[in-house]
Amino acid sequence: MILKLALNGLKKKQRDYAILFTGLIISIAVFYMFLTLSLNKEFILQNSVINNIQLVFLVGTVMLSVITFFYLFYTNSFLLSLRKKEYGLYELIGAKKLQIRRVFQIETMAITGISLIIGLILGIILSRVVSWVLMNQLNIGFIQFKVVYLPAVFWTVIYYLVTSFITSSIHNLWLAKISIIELLRSEIQNDLLPEKPKNAALMIFLGLFLLAIGYVALYFMETLRFIGLFTAPIATTLGTYVLFVALLPIIVRKWKRNKKVNFKGINSFTSGQLNFRLSSLKWVLATIALLIALSAGAIAGGFAFKNDAFTSIDEHWQYDATLYNPGAAEMAVLDSIPVEEQLTYRMKLDDEFIYLVLDELNAAPPLIRDMVTYEVVRPDPLPEELEIEGGSQIVSDQWFTALYAINPALGGTKSTRIVPLEEYELAEGEEISIVLARTADFSAHIEEWQKLDELQMDIYPDLVTGFDPETDSVATKYAQFKTQYAIASGTFFMGFFLGLAFLTMMASILMFKILSGANNDIRRYDSLRKLGVRRRVLENSLSRELFIVFLFPGILGLLHVFVGMRMFTFIMDEPYYRLWVSILIFLAIYGGYYFFTIHLYRKIVLPKQ
């Protein structure tokens, strides 16, 4: 009997459940994808590059699990609000509280189970797509990658079932305490006239002041560091809530007092609807604004981190290729690239020193980035004789940097001796040729740099003691870029899909919260229709009303993103890189939910005759 009641409840409210748990399905799909990419043991062991991004996806999994817990808690409270009156009727005809609680528990677990099935199927598809994109971007083959990975399936199912059970149990405790009268009267809502907040001017000032503190902390994050990390989220969150509570009623009141606008058409009805709606939704709208900032910021941060892999590598490496004893194959690849500058140096090694020719260095000093001025310069010529202290030659800071740029594979392994040509020729040891090459655009020739690194793998075992081609990488710009780009790509996908999950959960909450009050509006719209107001006029009124409801959190959330991205300036060069793409993605998802909300709302309050 209990199972039958639960299933009937699911059928009756299937539209509301479908809306609310769209976000849950996306969350499950992303959660499974993150676990698949981070827990595939054989896949990780066989792909050294993936080791660098395993932690990124694990962090994403933790962040998503935290947000999902609160989302499930929030949605379960909505589910309970939908069924209060029905549960009251069950109790009225003799059902015990324990039986009613079991009905609610079965319903929530059933919804979670259905969401898991759909979400896991979607997650498997996402894992396949993302792995394929990563494979192409990183120029690697995904060896032993399992799209259907049973440990990931197991932990996804366990987490969501346990979380759903915990959140529904918390609401069950509340259900056990509520009286039958409260359950039966749950749908009776009095439209109380929203009052102007006490000390509204003071609260608006306080909200703006808190936002200003949060924005200043975000803008000067590089200077404030840990203080800013604590101050920015606390001040911004409090400022957002205070501002929504105090400012929204004032805005609607000002609009209602504008007779020129308010007395046109049925604008007075629209403003009245807004007055009640914004007053009841102000806390939810403030939460939505913060979730918008979090989701759009996650997507924008992913784009910025990915771009930073290119800009940061160009800052630290002035030469795109460093070749030791290049053969005909390496030179053929190099000749196929439009090289702006190519330098060649000779080097000898013995048991104690690395020898370089003084005349060659002074004739063609390499480009370096000065550690003081941070400008790209060439070091001043070396003196004919260099002082020796503690067994090492004393050179300027610029030449210290230049020597590492010339010889990154062996720099620091032995003392370097810069000597005249005559002394160099007398030195014992095998001579090694070093070629440095620089192009106008490193990113335009990724395949060529990869090919050169593969060819150099045959040289390094004889050059570097203990070098293992299976586990070690060559000391080149591309080798470092590959590691950075793997981490950046993982961060991009983590940010993108976290943002997508947050946006979906956020929008579904707002959509459901709006639609849950639609039944109370049926009589209002029906009265206006009986008075002769055309359907098109009512539809336009509804569209404007919901547009303003969606607009306020959207504007403040995007403002948080614009200011908040400034906090990343001390760890990346272009934090606003392709921010417009993130905004377009947000507008597409947010706008889609807006239009879908209008469509469903119209079907409820303006049914076709």
mmCIF file of C-alpha atoms in Angstrom, residues 4-300:
data_model
loop_
_atom_site.group_PDB
_atom_site.id
_atom_site.type_symbol
_atom_site.label_atom_id
_atom_site.label_comp_id
_atom_site.label_asym_id
_atom_site.label_seq_id
_atom_site.Cartn_x
_atom_site.Cartn_y
_atom_site.Cartn_z
ATOM 1 C CA LYS A 4 1.411 2.238 -4.305
ATOM 2 C CA LEU A 5 0.867 5.632 -2.641
ATOM 3 C CA ALA A 6 4.455 6.628 -3.395
ATOM 4 C CA LEU A 7 4.147 5.616 -7.058
ATOM 5 C CA ASN A 8 0.852 7.493 -7.417
ATOM 6 C CA GLY A 9 2.516 10.560 -5.944
ATOM 7 C CA LEU A 10 5.304 10.318 -8.498
ATOM 8 C CA LYS A 11 2.818 10.110 -11.366
ATOM 9 C CA LYS A 12 0.760 13.077 -10.166
ATOM 10 C CA LYS A 13 3.761 15.371 -9.736
ATOM 11 C CA GLN A 14 5.947 14.050 -12.558
ATOM 12 C CA ARG A 15 6.148 17.446 -14.296
ATOM 13 C CA ASP A 16 7.407 19.172 -11.144
ATOM 14 C CA TYR A 17 9.845 16.353 -10.413
ATOM 15 C CA ALA A 18 11.189 16.400 -13.971
ATOM 16 C CA ILE A 19 11.924 20.134 -13.698
ATOM 17 C CA LEU A 20 13.535 19.924 -10.297
ATOM 18 C CA PHE A 21 15.743 16.925 -10.985
ATOM 19 C CA THR A 22 17.142 18.077 -14.326
ATOM 20 C CA GLY A 23 19.982 19.606 -12.337
ATOM 21 C CA LEU A 24 20.451 16.342 -10.430
ATOM 22 C CA ILE A 25 20.809 14.358 -13.658
ATOM 23 C CA ILE A 26 23.463 16.770 -14.969
ATOM 24 C CA SER A 27 25.223 16.636 -11.600
ATOM 25 C CA ILE A 28 25.326 12.816 -11.680
ATOM 26 C CA ALA A 29 26.663 12.800 -15.250
ATOM 27 C CA VAL A 30 29.467 15.253 -14.441
ATOM 28 C CA PHE A 31 30.265 13.490 -11.140
ATOM 29 C CA TYR A 32 30.663 10.147 -12.927
ATOM 30 C CA MET A 33 32.779 11.704 -15.672
ATOM 31 C CA PHE A 34 35.154 13.275 -13.117
ATOM 32 C CA LEU A 35 35.524 9.962 -11.269
ATOM 33 C CA THR A 36 36.111 8.027 -14.494
ATOM 34 C CA LEU A 37 38.937 10.356 -15.531
ATOM 35 C CA SER A 38 40.521 10.401 -12.070
ATOM 36 C CA LEU A 39 40.158 6.790 -10.848
ATOM 37 C CA ASN A 40 40.988 4.752 -14.001
ATOM 38 C CA LYS A 41 44.150 3.136 -12.555
ATOM 39 C CA GLU A 42 45.452 1.331 -15.642
ATOM 40 C CA PHE A 43 44.645 4.339 -17.788
ATOM 41 C CA ILE A 44 46.531 6.731 -15.451
ATOM 42 C CA LEU A 45 49.575 4.446 -15.174
ATOM 43 C CA GLN A 46 49.851 4.080 -18.947
ATOM 44 C CA ASN A 47 49.418 7.828 -19.643
ATOM 45 C CA SER A 48 51.977 9.887 -17.726
ATOM 46 C CA VAL A 49 50.420 13.173 -18.878
ATOM 47 C CA ILE A 50 47.119 12.254 -17.190
ATOM 48 C CA ASN A 51 48.928 11.984 -13.839
ATOM 49 C CA ASN A 52 49.149 15.771 -13.924
ATOM 50 C CA ILE A 53 45.380 16.295 -14.169
ATOM 51 C CA GLN A 54 44.148 13.474 -11.942
ATOM 52 C CA LEU A 55 44.102 15.781 -8.909
ATOM 53 C CA VAL A 56 42.198 18.441 -10.888
ATOM 54 C CA PHE A 57 39.263 16.101 -11.523
ATOM 55 C CA LEU A 58 39.322 14.847 -7.919
ATOM 56 C CA VAL A 59 39.052 18.446 -6.684
ATOM 57 C CA GLY A 60 36.163 18.990 -9.107
ATOM 58 C CA THR A 61 34.442 15.880 -7.730
ATOM 59 C CA VAL A 62 34.699 17.172 -4.152
ATOM 60 C CA MET A 63 33.388 20.624 -5.096
ATOM 61 C CA LEU A 64 30.475 19.143 -7.023
ATOM 62 C CA SER A 65 29.599 16.749 -4.185
ATOM 63 C CA VAL A 66 29.377 19.627 -1.685
ATOM 64 C CA ILE A 67 27.086 21.716 -3.909
ATOM 65 C CA THR A 68 24.987 18.636 -4.752
ATOM 66 C CA PHE A 69 24.381 17.922 -1.063
ATOM 67 C CA PHE A 70 22.843 21.371 -0.536
ATOM 68 C CA TYR A 71 20.957 21.080 -3.821
ATOM 69 C CA LEU A 72 19.388 17.787 -2.727
ATOM 70 C CA PHE A 73 18.552 19.268 0.648
ATOM 71 C CA TYR A 74 16.866 22.214 -1.065
ATOM 72 C CA THR A 75 14.966 20.080 -3.564
ATOM 73 C CA ASN A 76 13.723 17.676 -0.904
ATOM 74 C CA SER A 77 12.235 20.611 0.988
ATOM 75 C CA PHE A 78 10.422 21.596 -2.226
ATOM 76 C CA LEU A 79 9.185 18.044 -2.740
ATOM 77 C CA LEU A 80 7.810 18.004 0.769
ATOM 78 C CA SER A 81 6.053 21.339 0.247
ATOM 79 C CA LEU A 82 4.307 19.878 -2.814
ATOM 80 C CA ARG A 83 2.875 16.933 -0.894
ATOM 81 C CA LYS A 84 2.029 18.474 2.497
ATOM 82 C CA LYS A 85 -1.712 18.655 1.944
ATOM 83 C CA GLU A 86 -1.816 15.150 0.481
ATOM 84 C CA TYR A 87 0.112 13.778 3.463
ATOM 85 C CA GLY A 88 -2.340 15.570 5.723
ATOM 86 C CA LEU A 89 -5.238 13.805 3.981
ATOM 87 C CA TYR A 90 -3.473 10.450 4.429
ATOM 88 C CA GLU A 91 -3.190 11.151 8.141
ATOM 89 C CA LEU A 92 -6.825 12.297 8.281
ATOM 90 C CA ILE A 93 -8.091 8.972 6.941
ATOM 91 C CA GLY A 94 -6.023 7.008 9.443
ATOM 92 C CA ALA A 95 -2.486 6.667 8.098
ATOM 93 C CA LYS A 96 0.227 6.776 10.737
ATOM 94 C CA LYS A 97 3.062 9.301 10.657
ATOM 95 C CA LEU A 98 5.567 6.475 10.209
ATOM 96 C CA GLN A 99 3.750 5.293 7.088
ATOM 97 C CA ILE A 100 3.617 8.826 5.657
ATOM 98 C CA ARG A 101 7.321 9.251 6.304
ATOM 99 C CA ARG A 102 7.982 5.991 4.454
ATOM 100 C CA VAL A 103 5.978 7.246 1.474
ATOM 101 C CA PHE A 104 8.110 10.403 1.319
ATOM 102 C CA GLN A 105 11.319 8.376 1.712
ATOM 103 C CA ILE A 106 10.358 5.977 -1.078
ATOM 104 C CA GLU A 107 9.441 8.853 -3.393
ATOM 105 C CA THR A 108 12.747 10.682 -2.918
ATOM 106 C CA MET A 109 14.825 7.495 -3.226
ATOM 107 C CA ALA A 110 12.883 6.468 -6.343
ATOM 108 C CA ILE A 111 13.489 9.852 -7.963
ATOM 109 C CA THR A 112 17.188 9.598 -7.099
ATOM 110 C CA GLY A 113 17.307 6.085 -8.550
ATOM 111 C CA ILE A 114 15.694 7.175 -11.820
ATOM 112 C CA SER A 115 18.016 10.182 -11.986
ATOM 113 C CA LEU A 116 20.998 7.877 -11.423
ATOM 114 C CA ILE A 117 20.073 5.667 -14.375
ATOM 115 C CA ILE A 118 19.663 8.625 -16.738
ATOM 116 C CA GLY A 119 22.644 10.494 -15.284
ATOM 117 C CA LEU A 120 25.013 7.512 -15.573
ATOM 118 C CA ILE A 121 24.061 6.972 -19.215
ATOM 119 C CA LEU A 122 24.699 10.656 -19.899
ATOM 120 C CA GLY A 123 27.920 10.475 -17.864
ATOM 121 C CA ILE A 124 29.231 7.591 -19.981
ATOM 122 C CA ILE A 125 28.586 9.640 -23.121
ATOM 123 C CA LEU A 126 30.292 12.690 -21.570
ATOM 124 C CA SER A 127 33.308 10.580 -20.548
ATOM 125 C CA ARG A 128 33.710 9.361 -24.105
ATOM 126 C CA VAL A 129 33.426 12.850 -25.594
ATOM 127 C CA VAL A 130 35.723 14.552 -23.063
ATOM 128 C CA SER A 131 38.374 11.822 -23.278
ATOM 129 C CA TRP A 132 38.354 12.096 -27.070
ATOM 130 C CA VAL A 133 38.722 15.891 -26.930
ATOM 131 C CA LEU A 134 41.531 15.641 -24.352
ATOM 132 C CA MET A 135 43.294 13.008 -26.445
ATOM 133 C CA ASN A 136 43.265 15.300 -29.482
ATOM 134 C CA GLN A 137 44.256 18.425 -27.560
ATOM 135 C CA LEU A 138 47.176 16.761 -25.765
ATOM 136 C CA ASN A 139 48.306 14.787 -28.836
ATOM 137 C CA ILE A 140 48.344 11.509 -26.939
ATOM 138 C CA GLY A 141 46.608 8.168 -27.201
ATOM 139 C CA PHE A 142 44.354 7.123 -24.318
ATOM 140 C CA ILE A 143 45.638 3.653 -23.524
ATOM 141 C CA GLN A 144 43.334 1.288 -21.577
ATOM 142 C CA PHE A 145 40.721 4.001 -20.955
ATOM 143 C CA LYS A 146 37.417 2.487 -19.832
ATOM 144 C CA VAL A 147 34.348 4.588 -20.520
ATOM 145 C CA VAL A 148 32.236 2.258 -18.395
ATOM 146 C CA TYR A 149 34.364 2.111 -15.243
ATOM 147 C CA LEU A 150 32.706 0.080 -12.498
ATOM 148 C CA PRO A 151 34.445 1.725 -9.481
ATOM 149 C CA ALA A 152 33.227 5.122 -10.759
ATOM 150 C CA VAL A 153 29.703 3.718 -11.193
ATOM 151 C CA PHE A 154 29.829 2.237 -7.677
ATOM 152 C CA TRP A 155 30.970 5.431 -5.923
ATOM 153 C CA THR A 156 28.531 7.585 -7.903
ATOM 154 C CA VAL A 157 25.588 5.364 -6.936
ATOM 155 C CA ILE A 158 26.724 5.150 -3.290
ATOM 156 C CA TYR A 159 27.224 8.916 -2.913
ATOM 157 C CA TYR A 160 23.900 9.968 -4.424
ATOM 158 C CA LEU A 161 21.828 7.295 -2.678
ATOM 159 C CA VAL A 162 23.427 8.025 0.706
ATOM 160 C CA THR A 163 23.122 11.784 0.244
ATOM 161 C CA SER A 164 19.498 11.478 -0.838
ATOM 162 C CA PHE A 165 18.755 9.230 2.138
ATOM 163 C CA ILE A 166 20.371 11.654 4.596
ATOM 164 C CA THR A 167 18.627 14.767 3.241
ATOM 165 C CA SER A 168 15.235 13.051 3.023
ATOM 166 C CA SER A 169 15.675 11.677 6.555
ATOM 167 C CA ILE A 170 16.293 15.195 7.864
ATOM 168 C CA HIS A 171 13.039 16.350 6.279
ATOM 169 C CA ASN A 172 11.289 13.256 7.601
ATOM 170 C CA LEU A 173 12.189 14.323 11.135
ATOM 171 C CA TRP A 174 10.512 17.665 10.447
ATOM 172 C CA LEU A 175 7.497 15.883 8.927
ATOM 173 C CA ALA A 176 7.103 13.833 12.117
ATOM 174 C CA LYS A 177 6.752 16.997 14.205
ATOM 175 C CA ILE A 178 4.267 18.933 12.045
ATOM 176 C CA SER A 179 0.589 18.720 12.997
ATOM 177 C CA ILE A 180 -2.199 17.484 10.740
ATOM 178 C CA ILE A 181 -3.775 20.969 10.712
ATOM 179 C CA GLU A 182 -0.573 22.507 9.390
ATOM 180 C CA LEU A 183 -0.357 19.860 6.670
ATOM 181 C CA LEU A 184 -3.944 20.357 5.534
ATOM 182 C CA ARG A 185 -3.649 24.170 5.502
ATOM 183 C CA SER A 186 -0.253 24.177 3.699
ATOM 184 C CA GLU A 187 -1.736 25.317 0.369
ATOM 185 C CA ILE A 188 -3.730 28.150 1.929
ATOM 186 C CA GLN A 189 -1.563 31.210 1.433
ATOM 187 C CA ASN A 190 -2.593 34.735 2.280
ATOM 188 C CA ASP A 191 -1.168 37.377 -0.023
ATOM 189 C CA LEU A 192 0.000 39.773 2.646
ATOM 190 C CA LEU A 193 0.931 43.224 1.457
ATOM 191 C CA PRO A 194 4.739 43.409 1.430
ATOM 192 C CA GLU A 195 5.943 45.961 3.898
ATOM 193 C CA LYS A 196 8.719 48.403 3.300
ATOM 194 C CA PRO A 197 11.790 47.112 5.158
ATOM 195 C CA LYS A 198 12.518 48.965 8.353
ATOM 196 C CA ASN A 199 15.556 51.215 8.041
ATOM 197 C CA ALA A 200 15.586 50.497 4.291
ATOM 198 C CA ALA A 201 18.072 53.274 3.523
ATOM 199 C CA LEU A 202 20.452 51.990 6.203
ATOM 200 C CA MET A 203 20.156 48.410 4.936
ATOM 201 C CA ILE A 204 20.786 49.482 1.322
ATOM 202 C CA PHE A 205 23.849 51.410 2.452
ATOM 203 C CA LEU A 206 25.032 48.407 4.475
ATOM 204 C CA GLY A 207 24.534 46.097 1.484
ATOM 205 C CA LEU A 208 26.448 48.408 -0.847
ATOM 206 C CA PHE A 209 29.167 48.844 1.766
ATOM 207 C CA LEU A 210 29.600 45.090 2.203
ATOM 208 C CA LEU A 211 29.676 44.587 -1.578
ATOM 209 C CA ALA A 212 32.273 47.344 -1.875
ATOM 210 C CA ILE A 213 34.453 45.613 0.742
ATOM 211 C CA GLY A 214 34.091 42.304 -1.084
ATOM 212 C CA TYR A 215 34.902 43.863 -4.455
ATOM 213 C CA VAL A 216 37.937 45.712 -3.078
ATOM 214 C CA ALA A 217 39.202 42.436 -1.569
ATOM 215 C CA LEU A 218 38.729 40.714 -4.928
ATOM 216 C CA TYR A 219 40.395 43.526 -6.882
ATOM 217 C CA PHE A 220 43.434 43.696 -4.610
ATOM 218 C CA MET A 221 43.679 39.963 -3.962
ATOM 219 C CA GLU A 222 47.358 39.916 -4.964
ATOM 220 C CA THR A 223 48.160 42.344 -2.145
ATOM 221 C CA LEU A 224 45.724 41.078 0.494
ATOM 222 C CA ARG A 225 46.229 37.337 -0.188
ATOM 223 C CA PHE A 226 44.854 35.329 2.779
ATOM 224 C CA ILE A 227 42.948 38.267 4.240
ATOM 225 C CA GLY A 228 41.314 38.793 0.859
ATOM 226 C CA LEU A 229 40.470 35.086 0.486
ATOM 227 C CA PHE A 230 38.415 35.220 3.688
ATOM 228 C CA THR A 231 37.048 38.756 3.372
ATOM 229 C CA ALA A 232 35.878 38.623 -0.271
ATOM 230 C CA PRO A 233 33.410 35.676 -0.097
ATOM 231 C CA ILE A 234 31.985 36.658 3.309
ATOM 232 C CA ALA A 235 31.465 40.349 2.483
ATOM 233 C CA THR A 236 30.150 39.662 -1.031
ATOM 234 C CA THR A 237 27.677 37.020 0.184
ATOM 235 C CA LEU A 238 26.331 39.150 3.048
ATOM 236 C CA GLY A 239 26.151 42.233 0.804
ATOM 237 C CA THR A 240 24.174 40.316 -1.824
ATOM 238 C CA TYR A 241 21.557 39.090 0.660
ATOM 239 C CA VAL A 242 21.184 42.452 2.412
ATOM 240 C CA LEU A 243 20.882 44.291 -0.909
ATOM 241 C CA PHE A 244 18.191 41.955 -2.267
ATOM 242 C CA VAL A 245 16.159 42.083 0.945
ATOM 243 C CA ALA A 246 16.263 45.888 1.150
ATOM 244 C CA LEU A 247 16.470 47.082 -2.444
ATOM 245 C CA LEU A 248 14.013 44.928 -4.416
ATOM 246 C CA PRO A 249 10.854 46.145 -2.594
ATOM 247 C CA ILE A 250 12.017 49.754 -3.000
ATOM 248 C CA ILE A 251 12.492 49.336 -6.761
ATOM 249 C CA VAL A 252 8.994 47.886 -7.244
ATOM 250 C CA ARG A 253 7.438 50.608 -5.074
ATOM 251 C CA LYS A 254 9.159 53.301 -7.142
ATOM 252 C CA TRP A 255 7.844 51.703 -10.303
ATOM 253 C CA LYS A 256 4.299 51.541 -8.917
ATOM 254 C CA ARG A 257 4.404 55.247 -8.034
ATOM 255 C CA ASN A 258 5.256 56.148 -11.624
ATOM 256 C CA LYS A 259 1.690 56.864 -12.771
ATOM 257 C CA LYS A 260 2.673 57.356 -16.405
ATOM 258 C CA VAL A 261 3.957 53.797 -16.577
ATOM 259 C CA ASN A 262 1.758 52.115 -13.993
ATOM 260 C CA PHE A 263 -1.572 53.252 -15.458
ATOM 261 C CA LYS A 264 -0.709 52.095 -18.958
ATOM 262 C CA GLY A 265 -2.519 48.893 -19.970
ATOM 263 C CA ILE A 266 -2.406 46.354 -17.145
ATOM 264 C CA ASN A 267 0.959 47.499 -15.832
ATOM 265 C CA SER A 268 -0.601 48.073 -12.422
ATOM 266 C CA PHE A 269 -1.480 44.366 -12.309
ATOM 267 C CA THR A 270 2.060 43.431 -13.431
ATOM 268 C CA SER A 271 3.687 45.660 -10.795
ATOM 269 C CA GLY A 272 1.367 44.241 -8.130
ATOM 270 C CA GLN A 273 2.336 40.712 -9.113
ATOM 271 C CA LEU A 274 5.998 41.682 -8.995
ATOM 272 C CA ASN A 275 5.583 43.250 -5.594
ATOM 273 C CA PHE A 276 4.293 40.007 -4.099
ATOM 274 C CA ARG A 277 6.614 37.745 -6.090
ATOM 275 C CA LEU A 278 9.873 39.596 -5.394
ATOM 276 C CA SER A 279 9.013 39.889 -1.710
ATOM 277 C CA SER A 280 8.493 36.128 -1.443
ATOM 278 C CA LEU A 281 11.513 35.237 -3.601
ATOM 279 C CA LYS A 282 14.091 37.753 -2.382
ATOM 280 C CA TRP A 283 16.127 35.202 -0.412
ATOM 281 C CA VAL A 284 16.008 32.699 -3.250
ATOM 282 C CA LEU A 285 17.004 35.367 -5.796
ATOM 283 C CA ALA A 286 20.000 36.378 -3.692
ATOM 284 C CA THR A 287 21.100 32.718 -3.583
ATOM 285 C CA ILE A 288 20.599 32.449 -7.348
ATOM 286 C CA ALA A 289 22.794 35.530 -7.908
ATOM 287 C CA LEU A 290 25.626 33.910 -5.938
ATOM 288 C CA LEU A 291 25.233 30.607 -7.799
ATOM 289 C CA ILE A 292 25.330 32.475 -11.115
ATOM 290 C CA ALA A 293 28.603 34.075 -10.070
ATOM 291 C CA LEU A 294 29.979 30.683 -9.033
ATOM 292 C CA SER A 295 28.904 28.865 -12.210
ATOM 293 C CA ALA A 296 29.768 31.541 -14.783
ATOM 294 C CA GLY A 297 33.028 32.202 -12.920
ATOM 295 C CA ALA A 298 33.937 28.504 -13.064
ATOM 296 C CA ILE A 299 33.442 28.443 -16.838
ATOM 297 C CA ALA A 300 35.366 31.710 -17.312
#
